[in-house]
Amino acid sequence: MNLSVQLAPKNKHGLSLANPVMTASGTFGYGTEYSHLFDIQKLGAIVCKGTTLKPREGNPQPRLAETPCGVLNSIG
């Protein structure tokens, strides 16, 4: 089954992914903590945190909220 997707079909360089499955931004790191749970090579992409040219302050604390299903973060 072909699950490939084109994320930038109008861009001359394009952006092809083998599948649309991606990590959520921020907490995946290099994936070593998750590699024993599943084959991370099967991911379509790893989403990193955003970057800026100029420094900016993060979000005010609290930045983490524990939920019954995990943790929400808003580092900024």
PDB file of N, CA and C in Angstrom:
ATOM      1  N   MET A   1       0.845  -1.171   0.000  1.00  0.00           N
ATOM      2  CA  MET A   1       0.000   0.000   0.000  1.00  0.00           C
ATOM      3  C   MET A   1       0.896   1.241   0.000  1.00  0.00           C
ATOM      4  N   ASN A   2       0.646   2.145  -0.899  1.00  0.00           N
ATOM      5  CA  ASN A   2       1.417   3.385  -1.005  1.00  0.00           C
ATOM      6  C   ASN A   2       0.761   4.456  -0.134  1.00  0.00           C
ATOM      7  N   LEU A   3       1.458   4.874   0.910  1.00  0.00           N
ATOM      8  CA  LEU A   3       0.946   5.914   1.806  1.00  0.00           C
ATOM      9  C   LEU A   3       1.679   7.235   1.631  1.00  0.00           C
ATOM     10  N   SER A   4       2.483   7.360   0.594  1.00  0.00           N
ATOM     11  CA  SER A   4       3.298   8.562   0.416  1.00  0.00           C
ATOM     12  C   SER A   4       2.424   9.800   0.255  1.00  0.00           C
ATOM     13  N   VAL A   5       2.954  10.929   0.724  1.00  0.00           N
ATOM     14  CA  VAL A   5       2.253  12.208   0.641  1.00  0.00           C
ATOM     15  C   VAL A   5       3.219  13.278   0.155  1.00  0.00           C
ATOM     16  N   GLN A   6       2.675  14.287  -0.500  1.00  0.00           N
ATOM     17  CA  GLN A   6       3.427  15.456  -0.949  1.00  0.00           C
ATOM     18  C   GLN A   6       2.990  16.637  -0.087  1.00  0.00           C
ATOM     19  N   LEU A   7       3.913  17.181   0.707  1.00  0.00           N
ATOM     20  CA  LEU A   7       3.556  18.298   1.581  1.00  0.00           C
ATOM     21  C   LEU A   7       3.714  19.657   0.914  1.00  0.00           C
ATOM     22  N   ALA A   8       4.477  19.720  -0.150  1.00  0.00           N
ATOM     23  CA  ALA A   8       4.680  20.997  -0.847  1.00  0.00           C
ATOM     24  C   ALA A   8       4.630  20.765  -2.350  1.00  0.00           C
ATOM     25  N   PRO A   9       3.489  20.355  -2.878  1.00  0.00           N
ATOM     26  CA  PRO A   9       3.422  19.997  -4.298  1.00  0.00           C
ATOM     27  C   PRO A   9       3.684  21.158  -5.256  1.00  0.00           C
ATOM     28  N   LYS A  10       3.484  22.395  -4.825  1.00  0.00           N
ATOM     29  CA  LYS A  10       3.711  23.540  -5.715  1.00  0.00           C
ATOM     30  C   LYS A  10       5.125  24.091  -5.627  1.00  0.00           C
ATOM     31  N   ASN A  11       5.911  23.609  -4.656  1.00  0.00           N
ATOM     32  CA  ASN A  11       7.300  24.029  -4.516  1.00  0.00           C
ATOM     33  C   ASN A  11       8.148  23.255  -5.509  1.00  0.00           C
ATOM     34  N   LYS A  12       9.094  23.918  -6.175  1.00  0.00           N
ATOM     35  CA  LYS A  12       9.891  23.235  -7.200  1.00  0.00           C
ATOM     36  C   LYS A  12      10.741  22.102  -6.637  1.00  0.00           C
ATOM     37  N   HIS A  13      11.078  22.154  -5.346  1.00  0.00           N
ATOM     38  CA  HIS A  13      11.853  21.081  -4.722  1.00  0.00           C
ATOM     39  C   HIS A  13      10.945  20.038  -4.083  1.00  0.00           C
ATOM     40  N   GLY A  14       9.709  20.417  -3.776  1.00  0.00           N
ATOM     41  CA  GLY A  14       8.760  19.498  -3.172  1.00  0.00           C
ATOM     42  C   GLY A  14       9.179  19.026  -1.797  1.00  0.00           C
ATOM     43  N   LEU A  15       8.331  18.246  -1.189  1.00  0.00           N
ATOM     44  CA  LEU A  15       8.633  17.605   0.086  1.00  0.00           C
ATOM     45  C   LEU A  15       7.814  16.327   0.147  1.00  0.00           C
ATOM     46  N   SER A  16       8.458  15.229  -0.163  1.00  0.00           N
ATOM     47  CA  SER A  16       7.791  13.931  -0.191  1.00  0.00           C
ATOM     48  C   SER A  16       8.058  13.175   1.097  1.00  0.00           C
ATOM     49  N   LEU A  17       7.021  12.550   1.619  1.00  0.00           N
ATOM     50  CA  LEU A  17       7.158  11.683   2.784  1.00  0.00           C
ATOM     51  C   LEU A  17       6.668  10.293   2.405  1.00  0.00           C
ATOM     52  N   ALA A  18       7.300   9.280   2.964  1.00  0.00           N
ATOM     53  CA  ALA A  18       6.885   7.903   2.691  1.00  0.00           C
ATOM     54  C   ALA A  18       5.486   7.629   3.238  1.00  0.00           C
ATOM     55  N   ASN A  19       5.114   8.334   4.314  1.00  0.00           N
ATOM     56  CA  ASN A  19       3.781   8.211   4.896  1.00  0.00           C
ATOM     57  C   ASN A  19       3.502   9.468   5.723  1.00  0.00           C
ATOM     58  N   PRO A  20       2.247   9.705   6.107  1.00  0.00           N
ATOM     59  CA  PRO A  20       1.915  10.936   6.831  1.00  0.00           C
ATOM     60  C   PRO A  20       2.081  10.859   8.349  1.00  0.00           C
ATOM     61  N   VAL A  21       2.665   9.797   8.873  1.00  0.00           N
ATOM     62  CA  VAL A  21       2.805   9.641  10.323  1.00  0.00           C
ATOM     63  C   VAL A  21       4.022  10.416  10.813  1.00  0.00           C
ATOM     64  N   MET A  22       3.794  11.382  11.719  1.00  0.00           N
ATOM     65  CA  MET A  22       4.863  12.235  12.246  1.00  0.00           C
ATOM     66  C   MET A  22       4.753  12.328  13.762  1.00  0.00           C
ATOM     67  N   THR A  23       5.878  12.639  14.395  1.00  0.00           N
ATOM     68  CA  THR A  23       5.860  12.887  15.833  1.00  0.00           C
ATOM     69  C   THR A  23       5.252  14.261  16.098  1.00  0.00           C
ATOM     70  N   ALA A  24       4.832  14.487  17.322  1.00  0.00           N
ATOM     71  CA  ALA A  24       4.395  15.814  17.722  1.00  0.00           C
ATOM     72  C   ALA A  24       5.633  16.667  17.975  1.00  0.00           C
ATOM     73  N   SER A  25       5.496  17.954  17.831  1.00  0.00           N
ATOM     74  CA  SER A  25       6.632  18.857  17.986  1.00  0.00           C
ATOM     75  C   SER A  25       7.170  18.863  19.401  1.00  0.00           C
ATOM     76  N   GLY A  26       8.482  18.722  19.509  1.00  0.00           N
ATOM     77  CA  GLY A  26       9.137  19.056  20.755  1.00  0.00           C
ATOM     78  C   GLY A  26       9.694  18.011  21.670  1.00  0.00           C
ATOM     79  N   THR A  27       8.984  16.942  21.948  1.00  0.00           N
ATOM     80  CA  THR A  27       9.440  16.057  23.014  1.00  0.00           C
ATOM     81  C   THR A  27      10.048  14.751  22.516  1.00  0.00           C
ATOM     82  N   PHE A  28      10.211  14.575  21.236  1.00  0.00           N
ATOM     83  CA  PHE A  28      10.716  13.316  20.684  1.00  0.00           C
ATOM     84  C   PHE A  28      12.235  13.218  20.752  1.00  0.00           C
ATOM     85  N   GLY A  29      12.917  14.352  20.765  1.00  0.00           N
ATOM     86  CA  GLY A  29      14.385  14.361  20.815  1.00  0.00           C
ATOM     87  C   GLY A  29      14.984  13.616  19.633  1.00  0.00           C
ATOM     88  N   TYR A  30      15.946  12.726  19.905  1.00  0.00           N
ATOM     89  CA  TYR A  30      16.545  11.896  18.853  1.00  0.00           C
ATOM     90  C   TYR A  30      15.818  10.570  18.690  1.00  0.00           C
ATOM     91  N   GLY A  31      14.810  10.335  19.493  1.00  0.00           N
ATOM     92  CA  GLY A  31      14.013   9.128  19.364  1.00  0.00           C
ATOM     93  C   GLY A  31      14.519   7.916  20.112  1.00  0.00           C
ATOM     94  N   THR A  32      15.646   8.031  20.800  1.00  0.00           N
ATOM     95  CA  THR A  32      16.207   6.854  21.471  1.00  0.00           C
ATOM     96  C   THR A  32      15.267   6.298  22.541  1.00  0.00           C
ATOM     97  N   GLU A  33      14.536   7.160  23.220  1.00  0.00           N
ATOM     98  CA  GLU A  33      13.614   6.696  24.254  1.00  0.00           C
ATOM     99  C   GLU A  33      12.425   5.945  23.661  1.00  0.00           C
ATOM    100  N   TYR A  34      12.119   6.194  22.400  1.00  0.00           N
ATOM    101  CA  TYR A  34      10.961   5.580  21.757  1.00  0.00           C
ATOM    102  C   TYR A  34      11.324   4.379  20.896  1.00  0.00           C
ATOM    103  N   SER A  35      12.596   4.201  20.611  1.00  0.00           N
ATOM    104  CA  SER A  35      13.013   3.155  19.674  1.00  0.00           C
ATOM    105  C   SER A  35      12.696   1.747  20.169  1.00  0.00           C
ATOM    106  N   HIS A  36      12.538   1.564  21.482  1.00  0.00           N
ATOM    107  CA  HIS A  36      12.160   0.231  21.973  1.00  0.00           C
ATOM    108  C   HIS A  36      10.651  -0.001  21.894  1.00  0.00           C
ATOM    109  N   LEU A  37       9.876   1.045  21.635  1.00  0.00           N
ATOM    110  CA  LEU A  37       8.423   0.920  21.524  1.00  0.00           C
ATOM    111  C   LEU A  37       7.968   0.613  20.101  1.00  0.00           C
ATOM    112  N   PHE A  38       8.672   1.187  19.112  1.00  0.00           N
ATOM    113  CA  PHE A  38       8.328   0.961  17.706  1.00  0.00           C
ATOM    114  C   PHE A  38       9.529   1.300  16.841  1.00  0.00           C
ATOM    115  N   ASP A  39       9.478   0.901  15.588  1.00  0.00           N
ATOM    116  CA  ASP A  39      10.563   1.161  14.645  1.00  0.00           C
ATOM    117  C   ASP A  39      10.449   2.607  14.159  1.00  0.00           C
ATOM    118  N   ILE A  40      11.275   3.491  14.704  1.00  0.00           N
ATOM    119  CA  ILE A  40      11.173   4.911  14.362  1.00  0.00           C
ATOM    120  C   ILE A  40      11.567   5.185  12.913  1.00  0.00           C
ATOM    121  N   GLN A  41      12.217   4.241  12.255  1.00  0.00           N
ATOM    122  CA  GLN A  41      12.557   4.406  10.841  1.00  0.00           C
ATOM    123  C   GLN A  41      11.309   4.379   9.960  1.00  0.00           C
ATOM    124  N   LYS A  42      10.197   3.919  10.499  1.00  0.00           N
ATOM    125  CA  LYS A  42       8.952   3.858   9.732  1.00  0.00           C
ATOM    126  C   LYS A  42       8.161   5.162   9.778  1.00  0.00           C
ATOM    127  N   LEU A  43       8.623   6.135  10.559  1.00  0.00           N
ATOM    128  CA  LEU A  43       7.951   7.435  10.606  1.00  0.00           C
ATOM    129  C   LEU A  43       8.139   8.175   9.290  1.00  0.00           C
ATOM    130  N   GLY A  44       7.133   8.942   8.906  1.00  0.00           N
ATOM    131  CA  GLY A  44       7.264   9.779   7.726  1.00  0.00           C
ATOM    132  C   GLY A  44       8.151  10.982   7.985  1.00  0.00           C
ATOM    133  N   ALA A  45       8.136  11.493   9.218  1.00  0.00           N
ATOM    134  CA  ALA A  45       8.946  12.662   9.578  1.00  0.00           C
ATOM    135  C   ALA A  45       9.010  12.795  11.094  1.00  0.00           C
ATOM    136  N   ILE A  46      10.003  13.529  11.543  1.00  0.00           N
ATOM    137  CA  ILE A  46      10.117  13.918  12.943  1.00  0.00           C
ATOM    138  C   ILE A  46       9.971  15.432  12.979  1.00  0.00           C
ATOM    139  N   VAL A  47       9.026  15.923  13.755  1.00  0.00           N
ATOM    140  CA  VAL A  47       8.744  17.353  13.820  1.00  0.00           C
ATOM    141  C   VAL A  47       9.526  17.958  14.981  1.00  0.00           C
ATOM    142  N   CYS A  48      10.336  18.965  14.677  1.00  0.00           N
ATOM    143  CA  CYS A  48      11.140  19.611  15.722  1.00  0.00           C
ATOM    144  C   CYS A  48      10.463  20.899  16.187  1.00  0.00           C
ATOM    145  N   LYS A  49      10.988  21.479  17.246  1.00  0.00           N
ATOM    146  CA  LYS A  49      10.495  22.770  17.714  1.00  0.00           C
ATOM    147  C   LYS A  49      10.857  23.850  16.698  1.00  0.00           C
ATOM    148  N   GLY A  50      10.152  24.942  16.730  1.00  0.00           N
ATOM    149  CA  GLY A  50      10.450  26.051  15.841  1.00  0.00           C
ATOM    150  C   GLY A  50      11.704  26.803  16.268  1.00  0.00           C
ATOM    151  N   THR A  51      12.270  27.552  15.345  1.00  0.00           N
ATOM    152  CA  THR A  51      13.437  28.380  15.636  1.00  0.00           C
ATOM    153  C   THR A  51      13.202  29.787  15.108  1.00  0.00           C
ATOM    154  N   THR A  52      13.958  30.743  15.640  1.00  0.00           N
ATOM    155  CA  THR A  52      13.873  32.126  15.183  1.00  0.00           C
ATOM    156  C   THR A  52      15.276  32.682  14.987  1.00  0.00           C
ATOM    157  N   LEU A  53      15.390  33.723  14.190  1.00  0.00           N
ATOM    158  CA  LEU A  53      16.684  34.377  13.991  1.00  0.00           C
ATOM    159  C   LEU A  53      17.113  35.142  15.230  1.00  0.00           C
ATOM    160  N   LYS A  54      16.143  35.722  15.926  1.00  0.00           N
ATOM    161  CA  LYS A  54      16.446  36.527  17.110  1.00  0.00           C
ATOM    162  C   LYS A  54      15.943  35.811  18.362  1.00  0.00           C
ATOM    163  N   PRO A  55      16.663  35.984  19.479  1.00  0.00           N
ATOM    164  CA  PRO A  55      16.218  35.344  20.723  1.00  0.00           C
ATOM    165  C   PRO A  55      14.841  35.857  21.145  1.00  0.00           C
ATOM    166  N   ARG A  56      14.105  35.005  21.798  1.00  0.00           N
ATOM    167  CA  ARG A  56      12.827  35.431  22.366  1.00  0.00           C
ATOM    168  C   ARG A  56      12.586  34.658  23.648  1.00  0.00           C
ATOM    169  N   GLU A  57      11.808  35.250  24.526  1.00  0.00           N
ATOM    170  CA  GLU A  57      11.516  34.600  25.798  1.00  0.00           C
ATOM    171  C   GLU A  57      10.499  33.493  25.589  1.00  0.00           C
ATOM    172  N   GLY A  58      10.601  32.478  26.409  1.00  0.00           N
ATOM    173  CA  GLY A  58       9.635  31.390  26.366  1.00  0.00           C
ATOM    174  C   GLY A  58       8.330  31.794  27.024  1.00  0.00           C
ATOM    175  N   ASN A  59       7.406  30.879  27.078  1.00  0.00           N
ATOM    176  CA  ASN A  59       6.119  31.140  27.712  1.00  0.00           C
ATOM    177  C   ASN A  59       6.284  31.201  29.229  1.00  0.00           C
ATOM    178  N   PRO A  60       5.422  31.949  29.909  1.00  0.00           N
ATOM    179  CA  PRO A  60       5.507  32.009  31.371  1.00  0.00           C
ATOM    180  C   PRO A  60       5.157  30.656  31.989  1.00  0.00           C
ATOM    181  N   GLN A  61       5.661  30.421  33.196  1.00  0.00           N
ATOM    182  CA  GLN A  61       5.347  29.174  33.896  1.00  0.00           C
ATOM    183  C   GLN A  61       3.930  29.238  34.438  1.00  0.00           C
ATOM    184  N   PRO A  62       3.244  28.140  34.604  1.00  0.00           N
ATOM    185  CA  PRO A  62       3.707  26.770  34.388  1.00  0.00           C
ATOM    186  C   PRO A  62       3.704  26.418  32.901  1.00  0.00           C
ATOM    187  N   ARG A  63       4.681  25.657  32.476  1.00  0.00           N
ATOM    188  CA  ARG A  63       4.823  25.262  31.075  1.00  0.00           C
ATOM    189  C   ARG A  63       4.421  23.815  30.827  1.00  0.00           C
ATOM    190  N   LEU A  64       4.222  23.068  31.893  1.00  0.00           N
ATOM    191  CA  LEU A  64       3.812  21.668  31.780  1.00  0.00           C
ATOM    192  C   LEU A  64       2.501  21.454  32.516  1.00  0.00           C
ATOM    193  N   ALA A  65       1.642  20.620  31.946  1.00  0.00           N
ATOM    194  CA  ALA A  65       0.393  20.248  32.607  1.00  0.00           C
ATOM    195  C   ALA A  65       0.221  18.745  32.470  1.00  0.00           C
ATOM    196  N   GLU A  66       0.159  18.065  33.604  1.00  0.00           N
ATOM    197  CA  GLU A  66      -0.031  16.613  33.583  1.00  0.00           C
ATOM    198  C   GLU A  66      -1.509  16.307  33.373  1.00  0.00           C
ATOM    199  N   THR A  67      -1.792  15.336  32.514  1.00  0.00           N
ATOM    200  CA  THR A  67      -3.156  14.897  32.249  1.00  0.00           C
ATOM    201  C   THR A  67      -3.230  13.391  32.481  1.00  0.00           C
ATOM    202  N   PRO A  68      -4.427  12.811  32.537  1.00  0.00           N
ATOM    203  CA  PRO A  68      -4.525  11.358  32.706  1.00  0.00           C
ATOM    204  C   PRO A  68      -3.867  10.577  31.562  1.00  0.00           C
ATOM    205  N   CYS A  69      -3.731  11.202  30.399  1.00  0.00           N
ATOM    206  CA  CYS A  69      -3.170  10.507  29.236  1.00  0.00           C
ATOM    207  C   CYS A  69      -1.732  10.895  28.926  1.00  0.00           C
ATOM    208  N   GLY A  70      -1.128  11.765  29.693  1.00  0.00           N
ATOM    209  CA  GLY A  70       0.242  12.179  29.414  1.00  0.00           C
ATOM    210  C   GLY A  70       0.512  13.578  29.916  1.00  0.00           C
ATOM    211  N   VAL A  71       1.352  14.292  29.182  1.00  0.00           N
ATOM    212  CA  VAL A  71       1.764  15.631  29.584  1.00  0.00           C
ATOM    213  C   VAL A  71       1.593  16.584  28.404  1.00  0.00           C
ATOM    214  N   LEU A  72       1.090  17.780  28.673  1.00  0.00           N
ATOM    215  CA  LEU A  72       1.028  18.850  27.677  1.00  0.00           C
ATOM    216  C   LEU A  72       2.140  19.831  27.995  1.00  0.00           C
ATOM    217  N   ASN A  73       2.836  20.313  26.956  1.00  0.00           N
ATOM    218  CA  ASN A  73       3.871  21.312  27.214  1.00  0.00           C
ATOM    219  C   ASN A  73       3.670  22.517  26.324  1.00  0.00           C
ATOM    220  N   SER A  74       4.125  23.646  26.799  1.00  0.00           N
ATOM    221  CA  SER A  74       4.056  24.900  26.058  1.00  0.00           C
ATOM    222  C   SER A  74       5.294  25.712  26.412  1.00  0.00           C
ATOM    223  N   ILE A  75       6.435  25.266  25.927  1.00  0.00           N
ATOM    224  CA  ILE A  75       7.696  25.899  26.285  1.00  0.00           C
ATOM    225  C   ILE A  75       7.804  27.290  25.680  1.00  0.00           C
ATOM    226  N   GLY A  76       7.407  27.413  24.417  1.00  0.00           N
ATOM    227  CA  GLY A  76       7.446  28.712  23.752  1.00  0.00           C
ATOM    228  C   GLY A  76       8.753  28.922  23.159  1.00  0.00           C
TER     229      GLY A  76
END
